[in-house]
GROMACS .gro file of N, CA and C in nm:
model
  405
    1LEU      N    1  10.285   9.386   9.584
    1LEU     CA    2  10.266   9.434   9.448
    1LEU      C    3  10.265   9.317   9.350
    2TYR      N    4  10.351   9.219   9.377
    2TYR     CA    5  10.350   9.100   9.292
    2TYR      C    6  10.219   9.023   9.311
    3ASP      N    7  10.166   9.024   9.433
    3ASP     CA    8  10.037   8.958   9.457
    3ASP      C    9   9.927   9.024   9.374
    4PHE      N   10   9.934   9.156   9.359
    4PHE     CA   11   9.833   9.225   9.278
    4PHE      C   12   9.842   9.179   9.133
    5ILE      N   13   9.962   9.173   9.077
    5ILE     CA   14   9.977   9.130   8.937
    5ILE      C   15   9.926   8.987   8.921
    6ASN      N   16   9.960   8.900   9.015
    6ASN     CA   17   9.912   8.762   9.008
    6ASN      C   18   9.759   8.757   9.015
    7ALA      N   19   9.700   8.838   9.101
    7ALA     CA   20   9.554   8.844   9.111
    7ALA      C   21   9.494   8.902   8.983
    8PHE      N   22   9.555   9.008   8.932
    8PHE     CA   23   9.509   9.071   8.808
    8PHE      C   24   9.502   8.967   8.695
    9ASN      N   25   9.601   8.881   8.689
    9ASN     CA   26   9.606   8.781   8.582
    9ASN      C   27   9.498   8.675   8.593
   10THR      N   28   9.436   8.661   8.710
   10THR     CA   29   9.326   8.565   8.725
   10THR      C   30   9.197   8.617   8.664
   11VAL      N   31   9.187   8.749   8.648
   11VAL     CA   32   9.067   8.817   8.599
   11VAL      C   33   8.946   8.780   8.686
   12GLN      N   34   8.970   8.763   8.815
   12GLN     CA   35   8.863   8.729   8.908
   12GLN      C   36   8.846   8.842   9.009
   13LYS      N   37   8.725   8.888   9.018
   13LYS     CA   38   8.691   9.004   9.100
   13LYS      C   39   8.745   8.997   9.242
   14THR      N   40   8.714   8.891   9.316
   14THR     CA   41   8.754   8.882   9.456
   14THR      C   42   8.905   8.883   9.472
   15ASN      N   43   8.975   8.809   9.386
   15ASN     CA   44   9.121   8.805   9.392
   15ASN      C   45   9.181   8.944   9.374
   16ILE      N   46   9.133   9.015   9.275
   16ILE     CA   47   9.189   9.147   9.243
   16ILE      C   48   9.157   9.248   9.354
   17ILE      N   49   9.031   9.258   9.389
   17ILE     CA   50   8.989   9.359   9.488
   17ILE      C   51   9.056   9.335   9.623
   18SER      N   52   9.082   9.209   9.657
   18SER     CA   53   9.143   9.179   9.787
   18SER      C   54   9.287   9.230   9.798
   19LYS      N   55   9.348   9.267   9.688
   19LYS     CA   56   9.486   9.317   9.690
   19LYS      C   57   9.493   9.469   9.691
   20LEU      N   58   9.376   9.534   9.696
   20LEU     CA   59   9.370   9.681   9.691
   20LEU      C   60   9.313   9.738   9.820
   21HIS      N   61   9.351   9.864   9.847
   21HIS     CA   62   9.285   9.941   9.952
   21HIS      C   63   9.203  10.050   9.885
   22PHE      N   64   9.091  10.082   9.948
   22PHE     CA   65   9.001  10.186   9.897
   22PHE      C   66   8.985  10.295  10.001
   23PRO      N   67   8.970  10.420   9.957
   23PRO     CA   68   8.964  10.458   9.816
   23PRO      C   69   9.095  10.423   9.744
   24HIS      N   70   9.081  10.386   9.617
   24HIS     CA   71   9.195  10.349   9.534
   24HIS      C   72   9.213  10.457   9.428
   25TYR      N   73   9.336  10.508   9.417
   25TYR     CA   74   9.364  10.620   9.328
   25TYR      C   75   9.448  10.572   9.210
   26VAL      N   76   9.408  10.613   9.089
   26VAL     CA   77   9.484  10.574   8.970
   26VAL      C   78   9.502  10.695   8.878
   27HIS      N   79   9.611  10.689   8.803
   27HIS     CA   80   9.642  10.793   8.706
   27HIS      C   81   9.717  10.728   8.592
   28SER      N   82   9.687  10.769   8.470
   28SER     CA   83   9.766  10.723   8.356
   28SER      C   84   9.789  10.842   8.263
   29ASP      N   85   9.887  10.827   8.180
   29ASP     CA   86   9.933  10.932   8.091
   29ASP      C   87   9.819  11.007   8.023
   30GLY      N   88   9.814  11.138   8.044
   30GLY     CA   89   9.717  11.223   7.975
   30GLY      C   90   9.577  11.223   8.033
   31ASN      N   91   9.555  11.150   8.139
   31ASN     CA   92   9.422  11.143   8.200
   31ASN      C   93   9.422  11.210   8.336
   32GLU      N   94   9.305  11.258   8.375
   32GLU     CA   95   9.289  11.310   8.510
   32GLU      C   96   9.294  11.193   8.607
   33PRO      N   97   9.344  11.214   8.728
   33PRO     CA   98   9.342  11.106   8.827
   33PRO      C   99   9.198  11.060   8.853
   34VAL      N  100   9.182  10.932   8.883
   34VAL     CA  101   9.051  10.874   8.911
   34VAL      C  102   9.056  10.813   9.051
   35VAL      N  103   8.948  10.831   9.126
   35VAL     CA  104   8.937  10.773   9.259
   35VAL      C  105   8.823  10.673   9.258
   36TYR      N  106   8.853  10.548   9.294
   36TYR     CA  107   8.752  10.445   9.310
   36TYR      C  108   8.723  10.433   9.458
   37GLU      N  109   8.601  10.467   9.497
   37GLU     CA  110   8.565  10.467   9.638
   37GLU      C  111   8.551  10.327   9.696
   38ASP      N  112   8.516  10.231   9.611
   38ASP     CA  113   8.501  10.094   9.661
   38ASP      C  114   8.528   9.993   9.550
   39GLY      N  115   8.531   9.867   9.587
   39GLY     CA  116   8.564   9.761   9.494
   39GLY      C  117   8.462   9.740   9.385
   40GLU      N  118   8.336   9.766   9.412
   40GLU     CA  119   8.232   9.747   9.309
   40GLU      C  120   8.251   9.844   9.193
   41ILE      N  121   8.276   9.968   9.225
   41ILE     CA  122   8.298  10.069   9.120
   41ILE      C  123   8.426  10.035   9.043
   42PHE      N  124   8.529   9.997   9.115
   42PHE     CA  125   8.654   9.959   9.050
   42PHE      C  126   8.632   9.842   8.955
   43TRP      N  127   8.559   9.740   9.000
   43TRP     CA  128   8.538   9.620   8.920
   43TRP      C  129   8.464   9.651   8.790
   44LYS      N  130   8.365   9.739   8.795
   44LYS     CA  131   8.292   9.776   8.672
   44LYS      C  132   8.387   9.833   8.568
   45THR      N  133   8.479   9.916   8.611
   45THR     CA  134   8.575   9.977   8.519
   45THR      C  135   8.676   9.876   8.468
   46ILE      N  136   8.729   9.796   8.556
   46ILE     CA  137   8.834   9.702   8.516
   46ILE      C  138   8.779   9.596   8.421
   47GLN      N  139   8.651   9.561   8.431
   47GLN     CA  140   8.592   9.466   8.338
   47GLN      C  141   8.598   9.520   8.195
   48VAL      N  142   8.571   9.648   8.179
   48VAL     CA  143   8.579   9.710   8.046
   48VAL      C  144   8.723   9.707   7.998
   49GLN      N  145   8.817   9.736   8.087
   49GLN     CA  146   8.959   9.735   8.049
   49GLN      C  147   9.003   9.593   8.009
   50PHE      N  148   8.962   9.491   8.084
   50PHE     CA  149   8.996   9.354   8.049
   50PHE      C  150   8.945   9.318   7.909
   51LYS      N  151   8.821   9.355   7.883
   51LYS     CA  152   8.760   9.325   7.753
   51LYS      C  153   8.842   9.388   7.640
   52LYS      N  154   8.881   9.513   7.660
   52LYS     CA  155   8.959   9.583   7.559
   52LYS      C  156   9.097   9.518   7.542
   53MET      N  157   9.163   9.486   7.652
   53MET     CA  158   9.296   9.424   7.644
   53MET      C  159   9.290   9.290   7.572
   54ILE      N  160   9.191   9.209   7.607
   54ILE     CA  161   9.178   9.076   7.547
   54ILE      C  162   9.141   9.086   7.400
   55ASN      N  163   9.044   9.169   7.366
   55ASN     CA  164   8.995   9.178   7.229
   55ASN      C  165   9.085   9.256   7.135
   56GLU      N  166   9.148   9.362   7.184
   56GLU     CA  167   9.227   9.447   7.095
   56GLU      C  168   9.377   9.421   7.102
   57GLU      N  169   9.423   9.371   7.215
   57GLU     CA  170   9.567   9.350   7.232
   57GLU      C  171   9.607   9.202   7.229
   58ASN      N  172   9.508   9.114   7.237
   58ASN     CA  173   9.536   8.971   7.254
   58ASN      C  174   9.612   8.945   7.383
   59TRP      N  175   9.577   9.022   7.487
   59TRP     CA  176   9.640   9.009   7.618
   59TRP      C  177   9.612   8.871   7.676
   60HIS      N  178   9.714   8.814   7.737
   60HIS     CA  179   9.699   8.686   7.804
   60HIS      C  180   9.734   8.699   7.953
   61PHE      N  181   9.838   8.779   7.982
   61PHE     CA  182   9.875   8.805   8.120
   61PHE      C  183   9.975   8.920   8.124
   62SER      N  184  10.002   8.970   8.245
   62SER     CA  185  10.099   9.078   8.266
   62SER      C  186  10.207   9.030   8.362
   63THR      N  187  10.326   9.088   8.349
   63THR     CA  188  10.435   9.057   8.441
   63THR      C  189  10.488   9.186   8.502
   64LEU      N  190  10.517   9.180   8.630
   64LEU     CA  191  10.582   9.292   8.699
   64LEU      C  192  10.732   9.265   8.692
   65ASP      N  193  10.800   9.335   8.603
   65ASP     CA  194  10.940   9.305   8.573
   65ASP      C  195  11.040   9.390   8.649
   66LYS      N  196  10.992   9.495   8.710
   66LYS     CA  197  11.080   9.578   8.792
   66LYS      C  198  10.997   9.634   8.906
   67CYS      N  199  11.056   9.630   9.024
   67CYS     CA  200  10.990   9.685   9.142
   67CYS      C  201  11.100   9.735   9.236
   68ASP      N  202  11.137   9.861   9.218
   68ASP     CA  203  11.243   9.920   9.297
   68ASP      C  204  11.183  10.007   9.407
   69ILE      N  205  11.215   9.976   9.531
   69ILE     CA  206  11.162  10.052   9.644
   69ILE      C  207  11.223  10.191   9.644
   70ILE      N  208  11.137  10.290   9.653
   70ILE     CA  209  11.180  10.430   9.664
   70ILE      C  210  11.189  10.468   9.812
   71THR      N  211  11.079  10.443   9.884
   71THR     CA  212  11.071  10.475  10.027
   71THR      C  213  10.981  10.373  10.094
   72VAL      N  214  11.018  10.335  10.215
   72VAL     CA  215  10.934  10.243  10.292
   72VAL      C  216  10.928  10.290  10.437
   73THR      N  217  10.807  10.284  10.494
   73THR     CA  218  10.786  10.312  10.635
   73THR      C  219  10.705  10.196  10.691
   74GLU      N  220  10.663  10.208  10.815
   74GLU     CA  221  10.581  10.102  10.875
   74GLU      C  222  10.446  10.088  10.807
   75LYS      N  223  10.398  10.196  10.743
   75LYS     CA  224  10.262  10.192  10.688
   75LYS      C  225  10.253  10.231  10.541
   76SER      N  226  10.365  10.258  10.475
   76SER     CA  227  10.363  10.295  10.334
   76SER      C  228  10.485  10.241  10.262
   77LEU      N  229  10.464  10.210  10.136
   77LEU     CA  230  10.571  10.162  10.051
   77LEU      C  231  10.554  10.226   9.913
   78GLN      N  232  10.656  10.298   9.868
   78GLN     CA  233  10.654  10.359   9.734
   78GLN      C  234  10.753  10.283   9.647
   79CYS      N  235  10.708  10.242   9.528
   79CYS     CA  236  10.796  10.168   9.437
   79CYS      C  237  10.788  10.223   9.296
   80PHE      N  238  10.902  10.221   9.229
   80PHE     CA  239  10.906  10.243   9.085
   80PHE      C  240  10.884  10.107   9.023
   81VAL      N  241  10.785  10.096   8.935
   81VAL     CA  242  10.752   9.967   8.875
   81VAL      C  243  10.757   9.974   8.722
   82GLU      N  244  10.779   9.858   8.664
   82GLU     CA  245  10.770   9.841   8.520
   82GLU      C  246  10.698   9.710   8.496
   83PHE      N  247  10.593   9.715   8.415
   83PHE     CA  248  10.526   9.590   8.382
   83PHE      C  249  10.515   9.576   8.232
   84ASN      N  250  10.498   9.451   8.191
   84ASN     CA  251  10.479   9.418   8.051
   84ASN      C  252  10.349   9.342   8.034
   85ARG      N  253  10.278   9.375   7.928
   85ARG     CA  254  10.163   9.295   7.888
   85ARG      C  255  10.214   9.192   7.789
   86ARG      N  256  10.161   9.070   7.803
   86ARG     CA  257  10.214   8.959   7.725
   86ARG      C  258  10.103   8.880   7.656
   87ASP      N  259  10.137   8.824   7.542
   87ASP     CA  260  10.043   8.740   7.468
   87ASP      C  261  10.054   8.596   7.514
   88LYS      N  262   9.978   8.506   7.452
   88LYS     CA  263   9.977   8.366   7.497
   88LYS      C  264  10.111   8.297   7.478
   89ASN      N  265  10.197   8.352   7.391
   89ASN     CA  266  10.331   8.296   7.372
   89ASN      C  267  10.434   8.358   7.466
   90LYS      N  268  10.387   8.434   7.563
   90LYS     CA  269  10.469   8.501   7.665
   90LYS      C  270  10.550   8.618   7.610
   91LYS      N  271  10.522   8.660   7.486
   91LYS     CA  272  10.594   8.771   7.425
   91LYS      C  273  10.536   8.904   7.472
   92SER      N  274  10.624   8.995   7.514
   92SER     CA  275  10.581   9.128   7.556
   92SER      C  276  10.541   9.208   7.432
   93TYR      N  277  10.426   9.273   7.441
   93TYR     CA  278  10.384   9.361   7.331
   93TYR      C  279  10.362   9.505   7.379
   94GLY      N  280  10.376   9.529   7.509
   94GLY     CA  281  10.360   9.664   7.561
   94GLY      C  282  10.419   9.677   7.700
   95THR      N  283  10.488   9.788   7.723
   95THR     CA  284  10.554   9.813   7.851
   95THR      C  285  10.506   9.947   7.907
   96ALA      N  286  10.485   9.950   8.039
   96ALA     CA  287  10.451  10.074   8.107
   96ALA      C  288  10.536  10.085   8.233
   97LYS      N  289  10.564  10.209   8.272
   97LYS     CA  290  10.642  10.237   8.393
   97LYS      C  291  10.564  10.336   8.479
   98GLY      N  292  10.592  10.331   8.609
   98GLY     CA  293  10.524  10.426   8.696
   98GLY      C  294  10.557  10.406   8.842
   99ILE      N  295  10.472  10.464   8.924
   99ILE     CA  296  10.487  10.460   9.069
   99ILE      C  297  10.364  10.392   9.128
  100TRP      N  298  10.388  10.295   9.214
  100TRP     CA  299  10.281  10.231   9.290
  100TRP      C  300  10.307  10.254   9.437
  101ILE      N  301  10.200  10.277   9.510
  101ILE     CA  302  10.210  10.298   9.654
  101ILE      C  303  10.117  10.198   9.724
  102ALA      N  304  10.176  10.120   9.814
  102ALA     CA  305  10.099  10.027   9.896
  102ALA      C  306  10.092  10.085  10.037
  103THR      N  307   9.980  10.057  10.104
  103THR     CA  308   9.962  10.105  10.241
  103THR      C  309   9.923   9.989  10.332
  104PHE      N  310   9.956  10.005  10.459
  104PHE     CA  311   9.921   9.906  10.560
  104PHE      C  312   9.801   9.959  10.636
  105LYS      N  313   9.685   9.898  10.611
  105LYS     CA  314   9.560   9.939  10.675
  105LYS      C  315   9.484   9.813  10.713
  106ASN      N  316   9.408   9.821  10.820
  106ASN     CA  317   9.327   9.707  10.863
  106ASN      C  318   9.410   9.580  10.876
  107ASN      N  319   9.532   9.598  10.923
  107ASN     CA  320   9.623   9.488  10.951
  107ASN      C  321   9.670   9.411  10.827
  108CYS      N  322   9.668   9.476  10.710
  108CYS     CA  323   9.721   9.411  10.590
  108CYS      C  324   9.770   9.517  10.490
  109TRP      N  325   9.859   9.473  10.403
  109TRP     CA  326   9.910   9.559  10.296
  109TRP      C  327   9.818   9.550  10.176
  110GLY      N  328   9.798   9.664  10.110
  110GLY     CA  329   9.719   9.668   9.987
  110GLY      C  330   9.769   9.780   9.899
  111LEU      N  331   9.756   9.762   9.771
  111LEU     CA  332   9.794   9.865   9.674
  111LEU      C  333   9.687   9.973   9.677
  112GLN      N  334   9.729  10.100   9.692
  112GLN     CA  335   9.632  10.208   9.705
  112GLN      C  336   9.645  10.316   9.600
  113ILE      N  337   9.763  10.338   9.547
  113ILE     CA  338   9.783  10.443   9.447
  113ILE      C  339   9.868  10.387   9.333
  114ARG      N  340   9.822  10.411   9.209
  114ARG     CA  341   9.899  10.368   9.091
  114ARG      C  342   9.900  10.480   8.989
  115SER      N  343  10.018  10.512   8.940
  115SER     CA  344  10.032  10.609   8.831
  115SER      C  345  10.124  10.547   8.727
  116MET      N  346  10.072  10.528   8.605
  116MET     CA  347  10.146  10.456   8.501
  116MET      C  348  10.149  10.534   8.370
  117ILE      N  349  10.258  10.516   8.297
  117ILE     CA  350  10.274  10.578   8.165
  117ILE      C  351  10.325  10.470   8.070
  118PRO      N  352  10.258  10.452   7.954
  118PRO     CA  353  10.309  10.355   7.857
  118PRO      C  354  10.439  10.406   7.798
  119VAL      N  355  10.536  10.316   7.781
  119VAL     CA  356  10.667  10.359   7.729
  119VAL      C  357  10.704  10.290   7.598
  120SER      N  358  10.640  10.177   7.567
  120SER     CA  359  10.669  10.113   7.439
  120SER      C  360  10.558  10.014   7.404
  121GLY      N  361  10.549   9.983   7.276
  121GLY     CA  362  10.453   9.884   7.230
  121GLY      C  363  10.311   9.936   7.225
  122THR      N  364  10.218   9.843   7.236
  122THR     CA  365  10.076   9.873   7.225
  122THR      C  366  10.007   9.848   7.358
  123ILE      N  367   9.959   9.955   7.419
  123ILE     CA  368   9.879   9.944   7.541
  123ILE      C  369   9.754  10.028   7.517
  124SER      N  370   9.640   9.959   7.507
  124SER     CA  371   9.515  10.028   7.473
  124SER      C  372   9.460  10.110   7.588
  125SER      N  373   9.484  10.066   7.711
  125SER     CA  374   9.432  10.139   7.826
  125SER      C  375   9.511  10.101   7.950
  126LEU      N  376   9.516  10.194   8.043
  126LEU     CA  377   9.580  10.172   8.173
  126LEU      C  378   9.483  10.214   8.281
  127ALA      N  379   9.514  10.179   8.404
  127ALA     CA  380   9.433  10.226   8.515
  127ALA      C  381   9.424  10.378   8.506
  128GLY      N  382   9.305  10.429   8.521
  128GLY     CA  383   9.286  10.573   8.512
  128GLY      C  384   9.223  10.615   8.381
  129THR      N  385   9.220  10.525   8.282
  129THR     CA  386   9.151  10.557   8.158
  129THR      C  387   9.002  10.559   8.189
  130LYS      N  388   8.935  10.662   8.146
  130LYS     CA  389   8.792  10.672   8.175
  130LYS      C  390   8.715  10.563   8.102
  131MET      N  391   8.617  10.506   8.172
  131MET     CA  392   8.542  10.394   8.116
  131MET      C  393   8.476  10.430   7.984
  132ASN      N  394   8.423  10.552   7.971
  132ASN     CA  395   8.357  10.589   7.846
  132ASN      C  396   8.456  10.602   7.731
  133GLU      N  397   8.584  10.622   7.763
  133GLU     CA  398   8.686  10.627   7.658
  133GLU      C  399   8.718  10.488   7.607
  134LEU      N  400   8.685  10.385   7.685
  134LEU     CA  401   8.717  10.248   7.649
  134LEU      C  402   8.609  10.182   7.563
  135LYS      N  403   8.487  10.232   7.568
  135LYS     CA  404   8.375  10.164   7.499
  135LYS      C  405   8.387  10.177   7.350
   0.00000   0.00000   0.00000
């Protein structure tokens, strides 16, 4: 999960997609769940989200500040997570909490399900926000 946040902060397609399993399921507060069947579809959406975060929030990077394991098996890991979006001065301007699920497939771990809810500050969009809502 920390590898995903580190990859997310690079804003590089290959780095980010390599930390996920597909289909990839996302949900955020007030939105219907979204299923990304492959990395190309996911990347198109996340590019819009990056643009919005950078232009409207002055996003510079995110930190995974809490990752408490709920349940773990040989092939699944459920965690309660909390992340913060941060500006170039490392100041948090928005916090979200939720559940992330990683799965072991094709001989590697990858993040497969994310459900997040903003809890403080300014967060313009989260995984699961429909792309047309971001434009």
